[in-house]
XYZ file of N, CA and C in Angstrom:
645
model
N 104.097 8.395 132.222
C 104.685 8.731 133.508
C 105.412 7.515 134.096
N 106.639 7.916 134.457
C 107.177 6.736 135.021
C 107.270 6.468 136.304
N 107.144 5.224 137.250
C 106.522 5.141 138.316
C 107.955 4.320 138.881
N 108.482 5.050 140.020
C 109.615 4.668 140.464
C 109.462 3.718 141.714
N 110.253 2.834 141.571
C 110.465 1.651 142.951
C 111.007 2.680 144.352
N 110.629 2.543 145.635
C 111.142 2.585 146.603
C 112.144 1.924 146.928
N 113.578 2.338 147.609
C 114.484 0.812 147.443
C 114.922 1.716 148.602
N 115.408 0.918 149.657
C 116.185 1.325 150.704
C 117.549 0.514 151.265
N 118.516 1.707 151.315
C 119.830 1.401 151.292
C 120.744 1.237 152.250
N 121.103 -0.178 153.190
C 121.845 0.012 154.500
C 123.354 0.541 154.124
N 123.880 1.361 155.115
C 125.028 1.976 154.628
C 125.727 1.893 156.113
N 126.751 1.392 155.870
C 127.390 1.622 157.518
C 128.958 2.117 157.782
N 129.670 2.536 158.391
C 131.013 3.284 158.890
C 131.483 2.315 160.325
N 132.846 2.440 160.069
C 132.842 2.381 161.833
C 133.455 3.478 162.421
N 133.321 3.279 163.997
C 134.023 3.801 164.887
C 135.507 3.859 164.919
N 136.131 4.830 165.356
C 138.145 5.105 165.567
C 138.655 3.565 165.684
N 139.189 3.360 165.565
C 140.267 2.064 166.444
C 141.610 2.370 166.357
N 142.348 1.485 166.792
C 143.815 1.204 166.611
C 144.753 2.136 167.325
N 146.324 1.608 167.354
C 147.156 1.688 169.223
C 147.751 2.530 168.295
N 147.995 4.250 169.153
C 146.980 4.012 169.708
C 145.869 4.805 168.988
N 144.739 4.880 169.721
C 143.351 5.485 168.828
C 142.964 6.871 168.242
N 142.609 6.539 167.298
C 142.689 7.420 166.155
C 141.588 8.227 166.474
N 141.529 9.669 166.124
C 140.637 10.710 166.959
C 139.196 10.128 165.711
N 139.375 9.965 164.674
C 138.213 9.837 163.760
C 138.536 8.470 162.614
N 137.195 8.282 162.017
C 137.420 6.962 161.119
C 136.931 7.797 159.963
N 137.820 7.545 159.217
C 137.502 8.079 157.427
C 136.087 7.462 157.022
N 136.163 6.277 156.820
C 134.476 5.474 156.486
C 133.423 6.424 157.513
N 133.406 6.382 158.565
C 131.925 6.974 158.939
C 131.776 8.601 158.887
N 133.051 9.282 159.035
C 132.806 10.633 158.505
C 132.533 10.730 156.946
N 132.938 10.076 156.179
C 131.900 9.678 154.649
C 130.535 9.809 154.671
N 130.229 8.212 155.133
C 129.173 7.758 156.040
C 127.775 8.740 156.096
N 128.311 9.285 157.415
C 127.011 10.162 158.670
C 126.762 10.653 157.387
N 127.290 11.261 156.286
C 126.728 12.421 155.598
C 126.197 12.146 154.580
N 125.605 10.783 154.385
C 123.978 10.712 153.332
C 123.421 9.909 154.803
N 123.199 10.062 155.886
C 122.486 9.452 156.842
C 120.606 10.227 156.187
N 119.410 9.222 155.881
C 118.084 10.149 155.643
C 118.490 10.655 154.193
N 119.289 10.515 153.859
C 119.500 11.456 152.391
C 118.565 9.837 151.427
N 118.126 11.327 150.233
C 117.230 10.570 148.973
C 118.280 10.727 148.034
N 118.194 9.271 147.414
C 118.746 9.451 146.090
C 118.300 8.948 144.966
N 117.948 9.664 144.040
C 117.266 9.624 142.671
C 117.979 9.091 141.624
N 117.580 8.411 141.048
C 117.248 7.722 139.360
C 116.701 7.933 138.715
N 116.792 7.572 137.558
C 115.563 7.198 136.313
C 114.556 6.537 136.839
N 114.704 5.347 137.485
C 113.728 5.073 138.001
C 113.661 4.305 139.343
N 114.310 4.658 140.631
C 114.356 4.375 141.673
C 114.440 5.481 142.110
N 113.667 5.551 143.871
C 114.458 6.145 145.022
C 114.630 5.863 145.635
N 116.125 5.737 146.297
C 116.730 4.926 147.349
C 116.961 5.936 148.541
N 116.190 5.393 149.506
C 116.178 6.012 150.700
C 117.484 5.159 151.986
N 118.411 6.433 152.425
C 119.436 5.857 153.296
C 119.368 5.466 154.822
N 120.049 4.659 154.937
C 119.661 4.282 156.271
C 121.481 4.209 157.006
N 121.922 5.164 157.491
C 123.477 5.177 157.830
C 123.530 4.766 159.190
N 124.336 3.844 159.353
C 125.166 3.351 161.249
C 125.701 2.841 161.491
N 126.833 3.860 162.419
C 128.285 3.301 162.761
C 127.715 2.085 163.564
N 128.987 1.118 163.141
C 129.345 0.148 163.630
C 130.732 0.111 164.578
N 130.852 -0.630 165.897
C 131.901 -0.595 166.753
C 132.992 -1.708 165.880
N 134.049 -1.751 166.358
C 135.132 -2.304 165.333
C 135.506 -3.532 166.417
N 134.267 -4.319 166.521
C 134.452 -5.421 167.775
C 133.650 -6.654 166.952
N 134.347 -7.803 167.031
C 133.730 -8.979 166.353
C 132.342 -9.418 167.324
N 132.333 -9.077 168.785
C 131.024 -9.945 169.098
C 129.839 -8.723 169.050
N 130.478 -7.621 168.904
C 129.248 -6.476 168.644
C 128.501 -6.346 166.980
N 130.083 -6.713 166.204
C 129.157 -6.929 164.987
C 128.301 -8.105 164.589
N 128.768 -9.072 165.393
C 127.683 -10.266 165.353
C 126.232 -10.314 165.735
N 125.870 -9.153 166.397
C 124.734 -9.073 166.872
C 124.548 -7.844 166.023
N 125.323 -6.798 165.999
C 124.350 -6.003 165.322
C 124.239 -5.624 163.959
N 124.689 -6.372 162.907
C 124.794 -6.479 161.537
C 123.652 -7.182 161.075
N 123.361 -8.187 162.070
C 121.999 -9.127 161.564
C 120.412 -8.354 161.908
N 120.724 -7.477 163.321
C 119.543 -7.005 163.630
C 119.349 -5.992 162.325
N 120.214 -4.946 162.083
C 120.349 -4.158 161.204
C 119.588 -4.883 159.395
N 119.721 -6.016 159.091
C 119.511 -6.615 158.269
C 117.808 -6.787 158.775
N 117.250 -7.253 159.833
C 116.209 -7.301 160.082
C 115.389 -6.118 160.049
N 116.075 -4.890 160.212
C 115.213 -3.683 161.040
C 114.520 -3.463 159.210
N 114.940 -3.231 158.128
C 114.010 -2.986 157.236
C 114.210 -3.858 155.860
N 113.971 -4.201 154.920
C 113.840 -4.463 153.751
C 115.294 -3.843 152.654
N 116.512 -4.222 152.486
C 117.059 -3.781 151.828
C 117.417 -4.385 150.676
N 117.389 -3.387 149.217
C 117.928 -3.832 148.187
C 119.592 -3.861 147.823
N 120.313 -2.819 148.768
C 121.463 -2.056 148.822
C 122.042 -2.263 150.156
N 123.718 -2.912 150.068
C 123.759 -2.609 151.803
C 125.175 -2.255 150.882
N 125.868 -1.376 151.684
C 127.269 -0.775 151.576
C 128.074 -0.778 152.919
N 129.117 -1.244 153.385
C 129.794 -1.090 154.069
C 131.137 -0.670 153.503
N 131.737 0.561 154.559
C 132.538 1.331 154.243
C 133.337 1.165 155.912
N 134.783 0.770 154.934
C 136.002 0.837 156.123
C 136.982 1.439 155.980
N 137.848 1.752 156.854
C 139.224 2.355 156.314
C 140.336 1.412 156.021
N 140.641 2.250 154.754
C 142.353 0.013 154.477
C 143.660 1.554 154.062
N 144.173 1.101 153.077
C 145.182 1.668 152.845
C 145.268 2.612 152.226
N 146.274 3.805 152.132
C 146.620 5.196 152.023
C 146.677 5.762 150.254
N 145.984 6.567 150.030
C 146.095 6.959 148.411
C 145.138 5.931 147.512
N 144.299 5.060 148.021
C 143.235 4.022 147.085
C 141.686 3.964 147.799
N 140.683 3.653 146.816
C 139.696 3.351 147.758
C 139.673 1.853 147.034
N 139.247 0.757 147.581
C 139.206 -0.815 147.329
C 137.460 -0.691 147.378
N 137.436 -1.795 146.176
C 136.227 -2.205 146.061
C 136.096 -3.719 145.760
N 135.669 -4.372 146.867
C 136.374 -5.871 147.686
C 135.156 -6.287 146.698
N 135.391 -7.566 146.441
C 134.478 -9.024 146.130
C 134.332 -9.528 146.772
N 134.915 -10.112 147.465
C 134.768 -11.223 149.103
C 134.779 -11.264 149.852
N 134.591 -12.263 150.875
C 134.705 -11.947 152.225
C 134.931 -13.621 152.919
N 135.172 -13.176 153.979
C 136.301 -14.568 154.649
C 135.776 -15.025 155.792
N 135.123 -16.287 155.955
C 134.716 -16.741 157.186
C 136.044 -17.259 158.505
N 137.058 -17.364 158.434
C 137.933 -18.175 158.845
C 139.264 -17.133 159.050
N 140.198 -17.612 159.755
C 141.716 -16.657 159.971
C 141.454 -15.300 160.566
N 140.688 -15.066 161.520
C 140.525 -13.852 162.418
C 141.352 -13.814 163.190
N 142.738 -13.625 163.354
C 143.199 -13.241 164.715
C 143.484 -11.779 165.337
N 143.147 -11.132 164.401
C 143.425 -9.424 164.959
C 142.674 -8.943 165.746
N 142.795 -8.917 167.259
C 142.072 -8.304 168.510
C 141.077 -6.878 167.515
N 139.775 -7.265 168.162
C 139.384 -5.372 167.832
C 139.435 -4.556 168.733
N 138.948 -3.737 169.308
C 139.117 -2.516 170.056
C 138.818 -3.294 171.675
N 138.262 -4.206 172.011
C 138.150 -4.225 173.303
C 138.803 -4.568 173.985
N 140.138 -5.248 173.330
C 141.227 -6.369 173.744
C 141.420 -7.222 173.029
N 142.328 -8.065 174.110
C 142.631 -9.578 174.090
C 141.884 -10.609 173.705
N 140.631 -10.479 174.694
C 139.608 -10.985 174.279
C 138.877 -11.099 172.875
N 138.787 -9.784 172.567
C 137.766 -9.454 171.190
C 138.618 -10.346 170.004
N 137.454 -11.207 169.906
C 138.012 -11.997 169.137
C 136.898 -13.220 168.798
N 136.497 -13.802 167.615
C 135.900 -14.516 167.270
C 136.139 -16.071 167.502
N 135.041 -16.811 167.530
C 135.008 -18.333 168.351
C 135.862 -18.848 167.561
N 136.972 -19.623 167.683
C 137.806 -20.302 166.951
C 138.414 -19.428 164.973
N 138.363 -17.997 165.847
C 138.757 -17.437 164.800
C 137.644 -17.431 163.505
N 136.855 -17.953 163.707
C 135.282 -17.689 162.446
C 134.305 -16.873 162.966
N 133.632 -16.581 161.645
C 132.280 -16.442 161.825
C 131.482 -17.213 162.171
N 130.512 -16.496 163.475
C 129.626 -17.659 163.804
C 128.157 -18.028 163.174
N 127.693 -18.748 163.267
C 126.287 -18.466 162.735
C 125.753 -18.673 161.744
N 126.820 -19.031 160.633
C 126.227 -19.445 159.449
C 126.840 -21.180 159.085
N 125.990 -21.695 157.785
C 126.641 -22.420 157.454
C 126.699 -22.306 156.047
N 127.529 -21.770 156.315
C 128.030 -21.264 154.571
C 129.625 -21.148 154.055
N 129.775 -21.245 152.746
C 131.198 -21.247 152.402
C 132.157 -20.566 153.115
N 133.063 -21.164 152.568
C 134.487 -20.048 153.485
C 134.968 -19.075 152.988
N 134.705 -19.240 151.588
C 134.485 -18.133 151.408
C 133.169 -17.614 150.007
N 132.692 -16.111 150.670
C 131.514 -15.729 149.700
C 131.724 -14.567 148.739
N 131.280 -14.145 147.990
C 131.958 -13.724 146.728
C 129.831 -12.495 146.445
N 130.400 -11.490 146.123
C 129.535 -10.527 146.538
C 128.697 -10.898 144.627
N 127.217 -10.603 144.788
C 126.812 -10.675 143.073
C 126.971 -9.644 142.083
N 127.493 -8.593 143.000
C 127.645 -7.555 141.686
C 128.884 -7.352 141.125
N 128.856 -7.506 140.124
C 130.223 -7.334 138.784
C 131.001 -6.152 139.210
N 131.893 -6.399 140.459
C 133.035 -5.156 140.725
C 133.439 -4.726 139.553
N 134.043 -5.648 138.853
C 134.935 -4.604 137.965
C 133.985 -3.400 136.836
N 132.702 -4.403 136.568
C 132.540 -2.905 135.903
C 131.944 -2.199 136.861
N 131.272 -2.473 137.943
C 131.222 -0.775 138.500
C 132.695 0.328 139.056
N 133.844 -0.764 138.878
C 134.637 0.169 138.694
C 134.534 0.875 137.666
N 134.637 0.280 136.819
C 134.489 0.774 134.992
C 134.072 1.621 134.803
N 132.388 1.842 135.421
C 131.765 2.857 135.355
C 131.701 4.071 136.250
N 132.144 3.572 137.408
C 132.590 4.874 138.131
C 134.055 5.810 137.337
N 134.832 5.096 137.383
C 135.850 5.683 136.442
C 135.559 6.377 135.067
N 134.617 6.032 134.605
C 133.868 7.046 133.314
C 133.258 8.357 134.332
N 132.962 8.151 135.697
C 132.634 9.431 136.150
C 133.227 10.327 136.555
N 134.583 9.956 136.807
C 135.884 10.732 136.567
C 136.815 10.055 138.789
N 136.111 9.145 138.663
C 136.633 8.621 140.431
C 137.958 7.428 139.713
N 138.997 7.928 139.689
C 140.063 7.569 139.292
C 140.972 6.367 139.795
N 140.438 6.691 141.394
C 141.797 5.994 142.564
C 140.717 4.785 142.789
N 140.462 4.092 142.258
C 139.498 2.582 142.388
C 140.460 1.785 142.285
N 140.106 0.679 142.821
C 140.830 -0.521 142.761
C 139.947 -1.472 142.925
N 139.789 -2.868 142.552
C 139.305 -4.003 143.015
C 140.001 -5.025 144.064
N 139.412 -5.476 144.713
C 140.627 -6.648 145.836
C 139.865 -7.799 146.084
N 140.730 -8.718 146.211
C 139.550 -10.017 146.774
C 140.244 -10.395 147.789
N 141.093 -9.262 148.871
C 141.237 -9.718 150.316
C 140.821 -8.096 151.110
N 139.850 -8.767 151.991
C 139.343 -7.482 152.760
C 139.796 -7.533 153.867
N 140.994 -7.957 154.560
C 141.630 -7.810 155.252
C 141.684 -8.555 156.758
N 140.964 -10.016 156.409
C 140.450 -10.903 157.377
C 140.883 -10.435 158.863
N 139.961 -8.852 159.475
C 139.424 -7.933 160.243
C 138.326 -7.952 160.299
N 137.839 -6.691 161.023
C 136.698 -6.728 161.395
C 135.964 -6.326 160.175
N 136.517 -5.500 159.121
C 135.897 -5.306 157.720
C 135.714 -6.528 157.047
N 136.879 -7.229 156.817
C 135.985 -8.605 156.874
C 135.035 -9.473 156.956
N 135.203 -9.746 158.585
C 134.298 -10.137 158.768
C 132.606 -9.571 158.788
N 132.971 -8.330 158.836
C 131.491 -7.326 158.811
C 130.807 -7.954 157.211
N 132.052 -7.739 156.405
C 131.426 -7.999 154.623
C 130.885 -9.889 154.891
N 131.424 -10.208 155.118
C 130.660 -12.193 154.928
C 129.732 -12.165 156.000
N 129.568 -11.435 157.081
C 128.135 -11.688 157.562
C 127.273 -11.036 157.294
N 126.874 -10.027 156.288
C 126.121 -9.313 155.516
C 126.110 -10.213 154.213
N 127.181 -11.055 153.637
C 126.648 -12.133 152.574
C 126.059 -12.725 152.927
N 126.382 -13.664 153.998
C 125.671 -14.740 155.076
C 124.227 -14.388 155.075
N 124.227 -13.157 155.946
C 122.671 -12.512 156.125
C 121.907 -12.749 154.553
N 122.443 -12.353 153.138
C 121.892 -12.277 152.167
C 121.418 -14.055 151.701
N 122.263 -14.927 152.213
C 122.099 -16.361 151.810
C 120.675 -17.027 152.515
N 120.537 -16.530 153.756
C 120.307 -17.222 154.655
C 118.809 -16.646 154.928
N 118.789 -15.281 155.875
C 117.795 -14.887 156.224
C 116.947 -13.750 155.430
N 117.488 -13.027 153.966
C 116.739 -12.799 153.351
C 115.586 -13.850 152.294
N 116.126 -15.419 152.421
C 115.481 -16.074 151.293
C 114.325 -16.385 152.503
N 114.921 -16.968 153.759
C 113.556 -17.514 154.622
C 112.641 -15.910 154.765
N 112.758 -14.872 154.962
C 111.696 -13.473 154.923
C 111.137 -13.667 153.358
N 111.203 -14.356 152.340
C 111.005 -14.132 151.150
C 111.229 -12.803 150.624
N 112.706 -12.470 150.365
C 113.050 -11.393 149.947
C 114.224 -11.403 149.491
N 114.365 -10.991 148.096
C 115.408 -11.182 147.465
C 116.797 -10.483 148.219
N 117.831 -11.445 147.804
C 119.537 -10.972 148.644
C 119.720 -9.646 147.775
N 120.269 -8.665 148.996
C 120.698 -7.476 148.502
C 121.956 -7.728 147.928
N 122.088 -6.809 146.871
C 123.494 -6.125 146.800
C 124.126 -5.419 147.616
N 125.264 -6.575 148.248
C 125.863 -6.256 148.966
C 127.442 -5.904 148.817
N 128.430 -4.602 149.161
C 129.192 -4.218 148.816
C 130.372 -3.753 150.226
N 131.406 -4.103 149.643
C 132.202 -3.558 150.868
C 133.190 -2.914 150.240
N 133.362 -1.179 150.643
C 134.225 -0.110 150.177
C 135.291 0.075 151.221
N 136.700 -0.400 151.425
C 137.839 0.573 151.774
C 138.376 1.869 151.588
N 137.928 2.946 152.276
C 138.869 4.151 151.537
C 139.788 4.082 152.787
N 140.517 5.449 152.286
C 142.200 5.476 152.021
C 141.785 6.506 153.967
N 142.674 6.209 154.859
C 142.837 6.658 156.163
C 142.973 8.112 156.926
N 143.253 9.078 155.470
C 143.823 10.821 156.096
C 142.958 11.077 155.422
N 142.320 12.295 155.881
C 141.460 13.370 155.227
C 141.572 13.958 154.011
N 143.245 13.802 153.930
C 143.842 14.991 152.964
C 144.176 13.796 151.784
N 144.398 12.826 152.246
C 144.699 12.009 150.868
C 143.424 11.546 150.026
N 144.178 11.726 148.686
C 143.147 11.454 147.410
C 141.931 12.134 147.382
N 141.039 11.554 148.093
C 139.435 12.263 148.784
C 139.438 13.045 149.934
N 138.794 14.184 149.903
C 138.090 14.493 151.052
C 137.264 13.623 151.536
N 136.490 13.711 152.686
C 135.211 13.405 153.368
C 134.101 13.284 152.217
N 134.124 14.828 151.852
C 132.769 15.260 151.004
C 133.021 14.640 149.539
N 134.111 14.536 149.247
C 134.462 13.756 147.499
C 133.948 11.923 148.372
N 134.353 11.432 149.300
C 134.471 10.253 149.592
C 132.486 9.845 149.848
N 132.064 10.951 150.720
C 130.754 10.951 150.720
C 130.041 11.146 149.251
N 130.364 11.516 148.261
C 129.764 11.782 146.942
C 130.219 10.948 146.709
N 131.411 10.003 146.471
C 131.424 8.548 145.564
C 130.455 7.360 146.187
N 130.625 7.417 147.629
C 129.561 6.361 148.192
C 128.041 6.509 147.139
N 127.847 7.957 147.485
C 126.476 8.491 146.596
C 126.320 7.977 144.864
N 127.873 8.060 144.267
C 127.794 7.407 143.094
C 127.422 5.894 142.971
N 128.388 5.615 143.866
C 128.086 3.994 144.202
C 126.189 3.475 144.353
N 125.787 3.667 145.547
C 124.492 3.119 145.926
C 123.713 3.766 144.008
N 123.359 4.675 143.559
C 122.664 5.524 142.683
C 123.266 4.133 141.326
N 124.554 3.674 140.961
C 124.532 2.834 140.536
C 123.881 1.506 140.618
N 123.905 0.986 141.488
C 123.334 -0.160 141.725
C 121.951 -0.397 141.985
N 121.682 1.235 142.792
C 119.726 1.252 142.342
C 119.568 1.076 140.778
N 120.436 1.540 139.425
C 120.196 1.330 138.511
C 120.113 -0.397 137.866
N 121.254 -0.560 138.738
C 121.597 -2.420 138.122
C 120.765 -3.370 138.274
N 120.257 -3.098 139.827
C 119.381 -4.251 140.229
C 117.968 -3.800 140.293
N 117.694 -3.267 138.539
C 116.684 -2.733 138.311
C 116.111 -4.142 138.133
């Protein structure tokens, strides 16, 4: 009998943004829909933990880390919206060159254009081998993949290097190994490439992979 690991998976979306504002965000209508959902392996079950995030640099500074605190994760996925007809599957992430206001204004905007809070490279580089989980998603028939190593020094951005950060920093002092951490762009209209429900089933491919990897 085989005796499966518990593994639990942070997964997050954001909120509308941009001039002017967009009635819905592609990433969290994905998102909401494995919110509590189980997902099975050979030998894991990864239990989800889904929540929008506001598209504001001093809101994600506070609440990306609490989120990292609230449980034990092996899996964190963040999902944003980037460009039209692709979904991106980023490697990195960028402490430095923030100038794009987020939703609150003028203001919204990070201390001298960085991330605060860590002291860590400028840039961090995620541990799991993008390209072949492209590889292998594409054997599952998810076609429109891409890899990128610019996530758009935004708030997706910056969301992805303070979830590395978090993995450098405050999972080693909890004694707990750094998650696999991942940051997904899909594509902005409903109607392009993916639906919702195709975009919500690749996320599902995604996490179900990596419960396998970081067996």
């Amino acid at each position: 009998m085989v005796v499966k690991k518990i593994k639990h998976a942070l997964i997050t979306g954001f909120e509308p943004y941009g001039t002017p504002m967009r009635s819905d965000n592609r990433s969290w209508e994905a998102v909401k829909q494995l919110d509590k959902q189980i997902i099975e392996t050979d030998c894991a079950t990864v239990v989800c933990h889904c929540h929008q995030l506001p598209v504001s640099y001093d809101d994600v500074t506070v609440l990306v880390p609490r989120l990292h605190l609230s449980g034990e994760f092996s899996i964190v996925v963040h999902c944003g919206s980037g460009a039209s007809g692709i979904v991106r599957l980023e490697k990195c992430a960028h402490r430095t060159d923030y100038v794009r206001t987020g939703n609150k204004g003028p203001t919204d905007l990070p201390p001298n254009g960085c991330v605060p809070g860590y002291d860590t490279a400028d840039e961090l580089t995620t541990a799991i081998d993008v390209d072949s989980l492209r590889n292998r998603l594409e054997e599952q028939g998810w076609n429109e993949l891409y890899t990128s190593v610019d996530a758009g020094h935004y708030v997706c951005d910056f969301t992805f290097y303070t979830s590395l950060a978090e993995g450098e920093t405050t999972y080693p002092a909890r004694k707990l190994p750094a998650p696999q951490t991942l940051f997904v762009h899909v594509h902005p209209k409903a109607d392009d490439v993916y639906s919702d429900t195709q975009l919500a089933e690749l996320l599902r491919d995604i996490v179900r992979d990596l419960a396998q990897e970081g067996i």
